[in-house]
Coordinates of C-alpha atoms and ligand atoms in Angstrom, one line a residue:
M4 CA 85.4 124.3 79.0
P5 CA 88.1 126.2 80.1
D6 CA 89.8 128.6 77.5
I7 CA 92.8 126.9 75.8
C8 CA 93.9 129.5 73.4
P9 CA 97.6 129.5 72.9
M10 CA 99.3 131.6 75.5
K11 CA 102.5 133.3 75.1
L12 CA 104.8 131.2 77.4
Q13 CA 107.0 133.2 79.8
N14 CA 109.5 130.4 79.9
D15 CA 109.8 128.3 76.7
L16 CA 113.2 127.1 77.2
V17 CA 112.3 123.4 77.0
L18 CA 110.5 124.0 73.8
R19 CA 113.2 125.9 72.1
A20 CA 115.9 123.5 73.2
A21 CA 113.7 120.7 71.7
R22 CA 113.5 122.5 68.6
G23 CA 117.3 123.0 68.3
E24 CA 116.9 127.0 68.9
T25 CA 119.5 128.7 70.9
V26 CA 118.8 129.0 74.7
E27 CA 120.3 131.4 77.4
R28 CA 120.7 128.3 79.7
T29 CA 120.1 124.5 79.8
P30 CA 116.4 124.0 80.8
V31 CA 115.6 121.3 83.4
W32 CA 112.7 119.0 84.6
L33 CA 112.5 115.7 86.1
M34 CA 110.7 112.5 85.1
R35 CA 108.2 111.6 88.0
Q36 CA 108.6 115.0 89.5
A37 CA 105.0 114.9 90.3
G38 CA 105.1 112.2 92.9
R39 CA 105.8 111.0 96.0
I40 CA 108.9 113.0 96.7
L41 CA 106.8 115.8 97.7
A42 CA 104.9 115.9 100.9
E43 CA 102.4 118.2 99.2
Y44 CA 101.7 115.5 96.5
R45 CA 101.2 112.8 99.4
A46 CA 98.7 115.2 100.9
V47 CA 96.6 115.3 98.0
R48 CA 96.9 111.8 97.1
E49 CA 95.8 111.1 100.7
K50 CA 92.7 113.4 100.1
A51 CA 91.9 111.7 96.8
G52 CA 92.2 108.0 98.6
S53 CA 94.0 106.3 95.9
F54 CA 96.4 106.9 92.9
I55 CA 93.5 106.0 90.4
K56 CA 91.1 108.4 92.2
L57 CA 93.8 111.0 92.0
A58 CA 94.6 110.4 88.5
T59 CA 91.0 110.4 87.2
T60 CA 89.9 113.6 89.0
P61 CA 90.9 116.5 86.9
E62 CA 91.3 119.1 89.4
L63 CA 93.6 117.2 91.7
A64 CA 95.5 115.8 88.8
A65 CA 95.9 119.3 87.6
E66 CA 96.9 120.5 91.3
V67 CA 99.7 117.9 91.6
T68 CA 101.0 118.6 88.2
V69 CA 101.5 122.1 89.0
Q70 CA 103.3 121.3 92.5
P71 CA 106.9 120.9 91.2
V72 CA 106.7 124.2 89.1
D73 CA 105.8 126.1 92.5
L74 CA 107.9 124.0 94.7
L75 CA 110.9 122.8 92.7
G76 CA 111.2 125.5 90.1
V77 CA 111.4 123.3 87.2
D78 CA 111.3 124.7 83.6
A79 CA 108.2 122.2 82.5
A80 CA 105.3 120.4 83.9
I81 CA 104.3 117.0 83.0
I82 CA 100.8 116.2 83.1
F83 CA 100.0 113.7 86.2
S84 CA 98.7 110.6 84.8
D85 CA 100.2 107.0 84.0
I86 CA 100.9 105.2 80.8
L87 CA 98.4 102.5 81.9
V88 CA 95.5 104.7 81.2
V89 CA 95.7 103.5 77.5
P90 CA 95.2 99.9 78.1
E91 CA 92.4 100.9 80.5
A92 CA 90.8 103.1 77.7
M93 CA 91.1 100.0 75.3
G94 CA 88.9 97.9 77.7
L95 CA 91.7 96.5 80.1
P96 CA 91.2 98.1 83.3
Y97 CA 94.4 98.3 85.8
E98 CA 94.7 98.5 89.5
M99 CA 97.4 100.0 91.5
I100 CA 98.5 98.1 94.5
E101 CA 100.3 100.0 97.3
Q102 CA 104.1 99.0 97.4
R103 CA 103.7 96.8 94.5
G104 CA 102.7 98.7 91.6
P105 CA 100.1 98.3 88.8
V106 CA 98.3 95.0 88.2
F107 CA 95.8 94.1 85.2
P108 CA 93.5 91.3 86.7
R109 CA 92.6 90.3 83.2
T110 CA 95.6 89.9 80.6
I111 CA 95.7 90.0 76.8
R112 CA 97.7 87.1 75.3
T113 CA 95.7 85.6 72.3
M114 CA 93.7 86.8 69.4
A115 CA 90.4 85.9 71.2
D116 CA 91.7 88.2 74.2
L117 CA 92.5 90.8 71.6
D118 CA 88.9 90.7 70.3
S119 CA 87.6 92.1 73.6
L120 CA 89.5 95.5 73.0
H121 CA 88.9 98.5 71.2
I122 CA 90.8 101.3 70.1
A123 CA 90.5 104.0 72.4
D124 CA 88.6 107.0 71.9
P125 CA 90.4 109.9 73.7
E126 CA 87.3 112.0 74.3
E127 CA 85.2 109.3 75.4
H128 CA 87.5 107.0 77.5
L129 CA 90.4 109.6 78.4
G130 CA 88.4 112.7 78.6
Y131 CA 89.4 113.0 82.4
V132 CA 93.1 113.4 81.1
L133 CA 92.3 116.0 78.6
E134 CA 90.2 118.0 81.2
A135 CA 93.3 117.8 83.6
L136 CA 95.5 119.1 80.7
R137 CA 93.0 122.0 80.2
I138 CA 92.8 122.9 83.9
T139 CA 96.7 122.7 84.3
K140 CA 97.1 125.0 81.2
Q141 CA 95.0 127.6 83.3
L142 CA 96.8 127.1 86.5
L143 CA 100.0 127.4 84.8
A144 CA 99.0 130.6 83.1
G145 CA 102.1 130.3 80.7
R146 CA 104.7 130.1 83.3
V147 CA 106.2 126.9 81.8
P148 CA 105.4 124.6 79.0
L149 CA 102.9 121.5 79.9
L150 CA 104.3 118.1 78.6
G151 CA 102.0 115.3 77.7
F152 CA 103.1 111.7 77.3
A153 CA 102.1 108.1 76.6
G154 CA 103.8 104.7 76.9
A155 CA 105.5 103.4 73.8
P156 CA 103.5 100.6 72.4
F157 CA 106.0 97.7 73.3
T158 CA 106.1 98.8 77.0
I159 CA 102.3 98.9 77.0
F160 CA 102.2 95.7 75.2
C161 CA 104.6 94.3 78.2
Y162 CA 102.1 95.3 81.0
M163 CA 98.9 94.1 79.0
T164 CA 100.4 90.7 78.3
E165 CA 102.4 90.3 81.6
G166 CA 99.6 91.7 83.7
R167 CA 101.9 93.2 86.3
G168 CA 105.5 94.6 86.5
S169 CA 108.4 92.1 86.1
K170 CA 112.1 92.0 86.1
T171 CA 112.3 90.2 82.9
F172 CA 108.8 90.3 81.2
S173 CA 109.3 86.8 80.0
V174 CA 105.7 86.2 79.4
A175 CA 105.4 89.3 77.3
K176 CA 108.8 88.4 75.4
K177 CA 107.9 84.8 74.8
L178 CA 104.8 85.9 72.8
L179 CA 107.2 87.8 70.5
Y180 CA 108.8 84.5 69.8
T181 CA 105.7 82.0 70.0
D182 CA 103.1 84.1 68.4
P183 CA 104.6 87.3 66.5
T184 CA 101.2 87.6 64.5
F185 CA 99.4 88.4 67.7
A186 CA 102.2 90.5 69.1
H187 CA 102.0 92.7 65.8
A188 CA 98.1 92.7 66.1
L189 CA 98.0 94.0 69.7
L190 CA 101.2 96.5 69.1
Q191 CA 99.0 97.8 66.2
R192 CA 96.0 98.3 68.3
I193 CA 97.9 100.2 71.0
T194 CA 99.7 102.1 68.3
D195 CA 96.4 103.4 66.9
S196 CA 94.8 104.2 70.2
T197 CA 98.2 106.2 71.4
I198 CA 98.3 108.3 68.0
A199 CA 94.5 109.3 68.8
Y200 CA 95.4 110.2 72.5
L201 CA 98.5 112.1 71.8
K202 CA 96.8 114.2 69.2
A203 CA 94.0 114.8 71.7
Q204 CA 96.5 115.7 74.2
V205 CA 97.9 118.4 72.2
G206 CA 94.5 119.6 71.4
A207 CA 93.9 120.0 75.0
G208 CA 97.2 121.9 75.7
A209 CA 100.2 119.7 75.6
D210 CA 103.0 121.7 74.4
L211 CA 105.3 118.7 73.7
V212 CA 104.9 115.1 74.1
Q213 CA 107.1 112.2 75.4
L214 CA 107.0 108.5 74.6
F215 CA 108.2 106.3 77.5
D216 CA 109.7 103.0 76.2
S217 CA 110.7 102.1 79.7
W218 CA 111.1 98.3 78.9
A219 CA 113.1 98.9 75.5
G220 CA 116.2 97.5 77.1
I221 CA 115.1 94.0 77.6
L222 CA 114.9 93.2 73.6
S223 CA 117.8 92.4 71.5
P224 CA 118.6 95.0 68.8
E225 CA 116.8 92.9 66.1
Q226 CA 113.6 92.4 68.3
Y227 CA 113.7 96.0 68.9
N228 CA 113.7 96.9 65.3
T229 CA 110.8 94.4 64.8
F230 CA 108.5 95.1 67.9
S231 CA 109.1 98.5 69.2
L232 CA 110.8 100.9 66.6
P233 CA 108.4 100.6 63.9
Y234 CA 105.2 101.5 66.1
I235 CA 107.2 104.5 67.5
R236 CA 108.0 105.6 63.9
Q237 CA 104.1 105.2 63.2
I238 CA 103.4 107.4 66.1
C239 CA 105.9 110.0 65.3
D240 CA 105.0 110.2 61.4
A241 CA 101.2 110.3 62.3
L242 CA 101.7 113.4 64.7
K243 CA 104.0 115.2 62.3
A244 CA 101.6 114.6 59.3
D245 CA 98.9 116.2 61.1
P246 CA 98.7 120.1 60.4
T247 CA 97.1 120.8 63.9
V248 CA 99.7 118.7 65.9
G249 CA 102.7 118.5 63.6
H250 CA 104.5 121.6 65.3
T251 CA 104.6 120.0 68.5
P252 CA 107.9 118.5 69.4
I253 CA 108.3 114.9 70.3
T254 CA 110.8 113.3 72.6
V255 CA 111.3 109.5 72.5
F256 CA 112.8 108.0 75.8
A257 CA 113.9 104.3 75.3
K258 CA 115.3 103.3 78.7
G259 CA 118.1 100.9 78.1
A260 CA 118.1 100.8 74.5
F261 CA 121.8 102.0 73.9
F262 CA 121.8 100.1 70.9
A263 CA 118.8 102.1 69.3
R264 CA 120.1 105.5 69.8
Q265 CA 121.2 106.1 66.0
A266 CA 117.8 104.5 64.8
I267 CA 115.7 106.7 67.2
G268 CA 117.7 109.6 66.2
Q269 CA 116.6 109.2 62.6
L270 CA 112.9 109.3 63.6
N271 CA 110.5 111.9 63.0
C272 CA 111.0 113.1 66.6
D273 CA 112.8 116.2 68.2
V274 CA 114.5 114.8 71.4
V275 CA 116.0 111.7 72.3
G276 CA 115.9 110.8 75.9
L277 CA 119.0 108.9 77.4
D278 CA 119.5 107.0 80.6
W279 CA 122.7 107.2 82.6
N280 CA 124.4 104.3 81.0
M281 CA 124.6 106.3 77.8
D282 CA 127.5 108.3 77.2
A283 CA 126.9 111.8 76.3
A284 CA 129.7 112.4 73.8
E285 CA 129.0 109.0 72.0
S286 CA 125.2 109.9 71.8
R287 CA 126.1 113.1 70.2
L288 CA 128.0 111.3 67.5
L289 CA 125.1 108.8 67.0
V290 CA 122.3 111.6 67.2
P291 CA 123.9 114.5 65.7
N292 CA 120.8 116.4 64.6
K293 CA 118.6 116.2 67.6
T294 CA 118.4 117.6 71.0
L295 CA 119.2 115.1 73.9
Q296 CA 117.6 114.9 77.4
G297 CA 119.0 113.5 80.5
N298 CA 120.8 111.8 82.0
L299 CA 122.1 111.7 85.7
D300 CA 121.7 108.6 87.7
P301 CA 118.7 109.2 90.0
C302 CA 120.9 107.8 92.8
V303 CA 123.1 110.8 92.6
L304 CA 120.5 112.7 94.4
Y305 CA 121.3 110.5 97.4
A306 CA 124.6 112.2 97.6
E307 CA 125.5 115.2 99.5
P308 CA 124.8 118.5 97.8
A309 CA 128.4 119.3 96.7
Q310 CA 128.7 116.0 95.0
I311 CA 125.2 116.5 93.2
R312 CA 126.5 120.0 92.1
A313 CA 129.9 118.5 90.7
E314 CA 127.9 115.7 88.8
V315 CA 125.6 118.3 87.3
A316 CA 128.6 120.7 86.2
Q317 CA 130.2 117.3 84.7
M318 CA 126.8 116.5 82.9
L319 CA 126.3 120.2 81.6
A320 CA 130.0 120.1 80.3
A321 CA 129.5 116.8 78.6
F322 CA 126.1 117.8 76.8
G323 CA 126.1 121.5 76.6
P324 CA 125.3 124.3 76.4
Q325 CA 122.8 123.9 73.3
R326 CA 120.5 121.0 72.3
H327 CA 120.3 119.6 75.8
I328 CA 117.4 119.1 78.4
A329 CA 118.6 118.3 81.8
N330 CA 116.9 115.6 83.4
L331 CA 117.7 112.5 85.2
G332 CA 118.2 109.0 83.2
H333 CA 114.9 107.7 84.6
G334 CA 112.2 108.9 87.2
V335 CA 113.4 110.3 90.7
Y336 CA 113.2 107.7 93.3
P337 CA 110.1 108.3 95.6
D338 CA 112.6 108.2 98.6
T339 CA 114.6 111.1 97.3
N340 CA 115.1 114.3 99.6
P341 CA 113.1 117.2 97.8
D342 CA 115.8 119.5 99.0
H343 CA 118.4 117.3 97.0
V344 CA 116.0 117.8 93.9
R345 CA 116.2 121.5 94.3
V346 CA 120.0 121.3 94.6
F347 CA 120.0 119.5 91.2
I348 CA 117.6 121.9 89.6
D349 CA 119.4 125.1 91.0
A350 CA 122.8 123.6 89.9
V351 CA 121.5 123.4 86.3
K352 CA 119.7 126.9 86.4
N353 CA 122.8 128.6 87.9
A354 CA 125.4 127.0 85.8
Ligands
CP3_405 O1 106.7 112.2 85.5 C1 105.6 112.6 86.2 O2 105.7 113.2 87.2 C2 104.3 112.3 85.7 C3 103.5 111.2 86.2 C4 103.7 109.8 85.6 C5 103.6 108.7 86.6 N1 103.7 107.6 85.8 C6 102.8 108.7 87.9 C7 102.9 107.6 88.7 C8 104.5 109.2 84.5 C9 105.2 109.9 83.4 C10 104.2 108.1 84.6 C11 104.8 106.9 83.7 C12 104.8 105.5 83.9 N2 104.0 104.6 84.6 C13 106.1 104.7 83.4 C14 107.0 105.2 82.2 C15 108.1 105.9 83.1 C16 108.9 105.0 83.9 O3 109.1 105.3 85.0 O4 109.6 104.1 83.3 C17 105.7 103.4 83.9 C18 106.5 102.2 83.5 C19 104.5 103.5 84.7 C20 103.7 102.2 85.3 C21 103.7 102.4 86.7 N3 103.0 103.5 87.2 C22 104.6 101.7 87.5 C23 105.4 100.5 87.3 C24 104.2 102.1 88.8 C25 104.6 101.5 90.1 C26 105.9 102.0 90.5 C27 106.0 103.1 91.5 O5 106.6 104.2 91.1 O6 105.2 103.2 92.4 C28 103.3 103.3 88.7 C29 102.7 104.0 89.7 C30 102.8 105.6 89.7 N4 102.8 106.2 88.6 C31 103.0 106.4 90.6 C32 103.0 107.7 90.3 C33 103.3 109.0 90.9 C34 103.0 106.0 92.1 C35 101.9 105.6 92.8 C36 101.6 106.4 93.9 O7 101.7 107.6 94.0 O8 100.8 105.8 94.8

């Protein structure tokens, strides 16, 4: 097993910013930075044969995780994986359909369905991600921090019940109204699996972990408080209470949940991720004591370089210079020109 002794990081800007320490400049990385924007990623994916093969082959996953550090100059690497590995580890395998996205051939919609699932054992069911983290840690050799992640329980619930992506996730939401007992039981099982998984990620070398609540924005504030926030709270509290993991910063990114910023800001987390609909100044008022991450519209990267630089300057002025990690407000779109991504990153670094 590779040596994962703590190594002093040469660039720990993301971690210092996350902890609220003073930084010389704003750190920057991009959600979905390891992916189809890079020809070098597409070449490795081609070699692997499929997304799932790539994600489950630790050497290849580690290779594409490091690519954006070498090719784009970002201040953090995020492990190449997917949020849907957790349902798979619970006993619900997924498929990744080209041009369409993830599909679960079987769904979980009743207590009887739930009985077929177990709580994920990270070493047994997600060992390939842990091994990818260990290999990545070695390849990075302390250049930048390595970020781990998981889906927030509500977002994972959406995919497990609906079975596929959706604009409304009305099948998933319907269950919140028609069978809340079942919904809570499934959410709890996802939560227990996620706590074990994130602890294991930290054990394998993750320096910070991010929770993606990508579908938070489809809930009403009341539903968010009932079906999403309590489970995110459990995860944050469990990680912070564990002496071997508690020092690791946690980022909570709840896309579309503008109404929940204040409540998320009161969780046992360190960073609150913002999408591009959330105003920087207003977010600072709502979340006064935590670091904010975000939040340029990914479509800004379709603009000419001069406009990208102007938008970055505006973002940095609105957030900065402290307690801010620059990022997009959601994952970078696959048809983005990597040169424009570099313009974005350099504009933050040279500000
Ligand atoms: O950020 C990174 O660079 C790390 C890699 C990463 C992936 N998925 C790789 C991926 C991360 C952090 C994710 C998280 C993820 N996966 C989320 C939460 C973030 C978000 O975007 O809201 C969600 C909702 C998923 C589920 C998922 N995976 C969908 C809906 C899709 C299809 C859409 C798409 O982009 O194609 C995926 C596939 C996926 N996950 C790809 C990548 C690079 C594309 C597949 C490919 O390369 O063939």
